PDB file of C-alpha atoms in Angstrom:
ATOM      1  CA  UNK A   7     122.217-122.491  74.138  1.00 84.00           C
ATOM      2  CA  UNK A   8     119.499-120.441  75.776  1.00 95.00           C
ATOM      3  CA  UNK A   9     118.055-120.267  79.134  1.00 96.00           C
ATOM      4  CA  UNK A  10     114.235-119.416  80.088  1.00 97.00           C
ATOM      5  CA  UNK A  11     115.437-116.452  81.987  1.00 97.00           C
ATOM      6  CA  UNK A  12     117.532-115.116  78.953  1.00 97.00           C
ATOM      7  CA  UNK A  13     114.227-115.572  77.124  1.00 98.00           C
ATOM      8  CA  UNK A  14     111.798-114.413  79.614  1.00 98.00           C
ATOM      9  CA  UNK A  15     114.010-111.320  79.749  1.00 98.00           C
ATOM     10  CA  UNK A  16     114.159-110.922  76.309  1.00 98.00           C
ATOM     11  CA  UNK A  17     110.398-111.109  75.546  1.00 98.00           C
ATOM     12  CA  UNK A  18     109.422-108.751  78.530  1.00 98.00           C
ATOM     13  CA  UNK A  19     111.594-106.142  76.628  1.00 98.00           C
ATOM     14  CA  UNK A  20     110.681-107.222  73.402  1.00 98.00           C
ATOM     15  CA  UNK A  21     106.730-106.934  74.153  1.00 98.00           C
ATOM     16  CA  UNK A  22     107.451-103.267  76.239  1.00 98.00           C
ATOM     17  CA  UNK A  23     109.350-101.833  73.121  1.00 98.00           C
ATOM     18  CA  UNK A  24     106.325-102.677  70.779  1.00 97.00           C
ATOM     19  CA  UNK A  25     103.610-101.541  73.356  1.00 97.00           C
ATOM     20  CA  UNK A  26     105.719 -98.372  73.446  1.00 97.00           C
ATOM     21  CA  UNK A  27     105.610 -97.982  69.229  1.00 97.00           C
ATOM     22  CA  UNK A  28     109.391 -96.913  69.969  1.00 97.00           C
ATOM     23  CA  UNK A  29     110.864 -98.562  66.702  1.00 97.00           C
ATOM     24  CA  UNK A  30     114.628 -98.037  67.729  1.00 97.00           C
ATOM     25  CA  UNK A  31     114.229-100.031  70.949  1.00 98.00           C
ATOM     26  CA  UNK A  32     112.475-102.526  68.848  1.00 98.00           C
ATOM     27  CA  UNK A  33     114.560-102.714  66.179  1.00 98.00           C
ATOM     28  CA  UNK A  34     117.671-103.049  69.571  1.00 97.00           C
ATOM     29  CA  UNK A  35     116.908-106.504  69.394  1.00 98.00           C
ATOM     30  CA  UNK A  36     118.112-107.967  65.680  1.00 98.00           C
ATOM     31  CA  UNK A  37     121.279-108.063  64.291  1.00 98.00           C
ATOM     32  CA  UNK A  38     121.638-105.561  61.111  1.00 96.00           C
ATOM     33  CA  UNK A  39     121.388-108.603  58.729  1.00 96.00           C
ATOM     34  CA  UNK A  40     118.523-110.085  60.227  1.00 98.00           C
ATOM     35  CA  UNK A  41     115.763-112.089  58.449  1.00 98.00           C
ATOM     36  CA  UNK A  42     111.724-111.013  58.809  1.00 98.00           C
ATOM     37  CA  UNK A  43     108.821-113.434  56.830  1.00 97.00           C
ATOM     38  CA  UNK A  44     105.275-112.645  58.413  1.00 95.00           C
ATOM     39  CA  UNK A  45     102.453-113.027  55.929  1.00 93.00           C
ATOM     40  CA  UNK A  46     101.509-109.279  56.735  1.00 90.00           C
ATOM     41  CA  UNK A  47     104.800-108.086  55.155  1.00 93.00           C
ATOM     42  CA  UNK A  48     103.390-110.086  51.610  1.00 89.00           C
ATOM     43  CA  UNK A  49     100.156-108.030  52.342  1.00 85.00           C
ATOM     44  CA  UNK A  50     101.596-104.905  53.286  1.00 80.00           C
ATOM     45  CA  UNK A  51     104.909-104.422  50.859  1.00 83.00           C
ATOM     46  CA  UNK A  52     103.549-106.654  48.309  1.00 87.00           C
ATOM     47  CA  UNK A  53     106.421-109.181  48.512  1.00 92.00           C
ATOM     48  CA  UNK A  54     105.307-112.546  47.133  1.00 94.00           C
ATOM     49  CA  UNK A  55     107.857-114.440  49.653  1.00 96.00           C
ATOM     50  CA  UNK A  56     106.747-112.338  52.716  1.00 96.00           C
ATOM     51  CA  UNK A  57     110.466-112.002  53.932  1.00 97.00           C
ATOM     52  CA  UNK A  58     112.239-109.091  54.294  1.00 96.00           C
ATOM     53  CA  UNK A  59     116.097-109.108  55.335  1.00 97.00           C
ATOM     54  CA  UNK A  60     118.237-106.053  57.144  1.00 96.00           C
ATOM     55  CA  UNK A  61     116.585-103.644  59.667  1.00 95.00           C
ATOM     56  CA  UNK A  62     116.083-100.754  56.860  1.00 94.00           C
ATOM     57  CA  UNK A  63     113.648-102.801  54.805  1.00 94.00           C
ATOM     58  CA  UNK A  64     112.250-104.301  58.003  1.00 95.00           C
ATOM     59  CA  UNK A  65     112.457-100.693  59.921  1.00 95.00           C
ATOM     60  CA  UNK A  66     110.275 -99.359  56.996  1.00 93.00           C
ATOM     61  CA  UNK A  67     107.585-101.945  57.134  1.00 92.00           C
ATOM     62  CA  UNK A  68     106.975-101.772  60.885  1.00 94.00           C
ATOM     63  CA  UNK A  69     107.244 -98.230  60.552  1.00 95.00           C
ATOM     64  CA  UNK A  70     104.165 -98.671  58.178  1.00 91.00           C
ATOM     65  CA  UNK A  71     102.543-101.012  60.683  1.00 90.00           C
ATOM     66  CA  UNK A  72     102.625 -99.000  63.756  1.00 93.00           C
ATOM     67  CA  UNK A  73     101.013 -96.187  61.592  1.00 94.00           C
ATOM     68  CA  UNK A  74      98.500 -98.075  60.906  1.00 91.00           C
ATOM     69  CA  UNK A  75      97.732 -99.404  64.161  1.00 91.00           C
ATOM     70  CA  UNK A  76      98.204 -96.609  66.502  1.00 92.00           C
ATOM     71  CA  UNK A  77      96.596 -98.543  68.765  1.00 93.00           C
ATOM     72  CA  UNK A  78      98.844-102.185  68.760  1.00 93.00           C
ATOM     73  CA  UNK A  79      99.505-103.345  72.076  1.00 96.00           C
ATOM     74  CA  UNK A  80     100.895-107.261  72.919  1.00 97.00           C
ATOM     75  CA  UNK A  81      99.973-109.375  76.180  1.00 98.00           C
ATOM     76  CA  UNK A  82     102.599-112.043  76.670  1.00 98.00           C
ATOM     77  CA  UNK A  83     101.203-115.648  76.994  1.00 98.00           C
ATOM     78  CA  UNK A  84     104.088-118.218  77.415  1.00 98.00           C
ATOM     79  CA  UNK A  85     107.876-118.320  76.281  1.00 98.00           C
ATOM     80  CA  UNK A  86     108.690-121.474  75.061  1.00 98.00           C
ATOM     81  CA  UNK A  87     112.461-122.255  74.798  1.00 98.00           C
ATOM     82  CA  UNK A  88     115.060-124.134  72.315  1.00 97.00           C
ATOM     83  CA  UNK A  89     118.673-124.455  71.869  1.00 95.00           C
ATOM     84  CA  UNK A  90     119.431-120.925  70.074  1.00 95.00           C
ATOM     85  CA  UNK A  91     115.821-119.863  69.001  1.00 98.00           C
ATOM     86  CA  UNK A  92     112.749-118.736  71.223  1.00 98.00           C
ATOM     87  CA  UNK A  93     108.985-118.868  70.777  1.00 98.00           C
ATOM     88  CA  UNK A  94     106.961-116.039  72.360  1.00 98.00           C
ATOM     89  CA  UNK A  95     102.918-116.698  72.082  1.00 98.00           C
ATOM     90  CA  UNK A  96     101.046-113.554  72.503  1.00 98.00           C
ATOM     91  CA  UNK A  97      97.723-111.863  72.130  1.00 97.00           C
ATOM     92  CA  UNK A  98      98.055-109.387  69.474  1.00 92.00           C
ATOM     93  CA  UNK A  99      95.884-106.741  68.010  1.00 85.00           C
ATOM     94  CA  UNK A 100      94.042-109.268  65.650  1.00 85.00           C
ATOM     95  CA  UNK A 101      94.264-112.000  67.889  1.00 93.00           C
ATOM     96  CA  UNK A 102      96.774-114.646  69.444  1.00 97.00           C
ATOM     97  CA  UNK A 103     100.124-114.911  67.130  1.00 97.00           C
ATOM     98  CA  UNK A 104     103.357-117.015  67.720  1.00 98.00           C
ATOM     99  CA  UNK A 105     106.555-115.755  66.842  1.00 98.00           C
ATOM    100  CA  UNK A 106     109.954-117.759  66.089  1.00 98.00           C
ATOM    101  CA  UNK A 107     113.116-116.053  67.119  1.00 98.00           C
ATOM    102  CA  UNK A 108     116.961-117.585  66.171  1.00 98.00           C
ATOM    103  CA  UNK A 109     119.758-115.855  67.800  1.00 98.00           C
ATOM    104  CA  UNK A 110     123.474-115.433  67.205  1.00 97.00           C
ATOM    105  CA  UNK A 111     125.942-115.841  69.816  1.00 95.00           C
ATOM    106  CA  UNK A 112     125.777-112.218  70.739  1.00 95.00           C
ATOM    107  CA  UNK A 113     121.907-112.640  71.746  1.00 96.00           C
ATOM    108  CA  UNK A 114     120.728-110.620  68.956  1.00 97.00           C
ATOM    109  CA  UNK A 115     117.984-111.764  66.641  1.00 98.00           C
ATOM    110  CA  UNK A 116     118.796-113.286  63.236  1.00 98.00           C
ATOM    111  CA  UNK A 117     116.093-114.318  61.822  1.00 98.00           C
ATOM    112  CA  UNK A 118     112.310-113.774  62.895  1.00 98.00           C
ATOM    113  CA  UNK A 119     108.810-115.528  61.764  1.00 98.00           C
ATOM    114  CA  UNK A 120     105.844-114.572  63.028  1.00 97.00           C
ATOM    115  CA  UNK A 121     102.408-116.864  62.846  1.00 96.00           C
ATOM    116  CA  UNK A 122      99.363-116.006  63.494  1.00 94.00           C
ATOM    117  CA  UNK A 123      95.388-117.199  64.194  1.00 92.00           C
ATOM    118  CA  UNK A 124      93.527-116.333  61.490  1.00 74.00           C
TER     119      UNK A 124
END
């Protein structure tokens, strides 16, 4: 089960990897199996389902992303907390997004969805 410090911790690293565009720190986070759907990756990678699954497909995309936004930079709202997944709700580049975090035992990211104001 997860605490609100395990997730506050988590998202304060989470949000400083991204504003840093440093992918490896990033990608630190999610286990090498891990699950992506974000309508952006349907837009981006044309894939219908808009899931991708294992960090090299989801490595490429954000690649992709941050190349494309050299600019990107998150501002943490609120953390909301469940039994083994997280919510972070944060201002984004093209405006405030939500995204759904489940983690395995070993605090690492399983599967990831990410919601956004559009």
């Amino acid at each position: 089960m997860l605490d609100k410090p395990f997730v506050d911790h988590f998202a304060a690293q989470w949000i400083a990897a991204w504003n840093a565009h440093d992918l490896p720190r990033i990608l630190a986070h999610y286990a090498d199996d891990f699950e992506m759907s974000s309508p952006y990756i349907a837009q981006l990678f044309s894939v219908p389902s808009g899931t991708l699954k294992g960090k090299q497909a989801v490595e490429a995309y954000w690649h992709k992303a941050l190349e494309r936004m050299p600019t990107l930079r998150f501002e943490l709202v609120d953390t909301l907390v469940g039994v083994n997944s997280a919510v972070l709700y944060y201002r984004g580049a093209r405006g405030m997004a939500a995204e759904v975090f489940e983690f395995n035992a070993a605090g690492r990211v399983t599967r990831a969805a990410a919601h956004y104001a559009t």
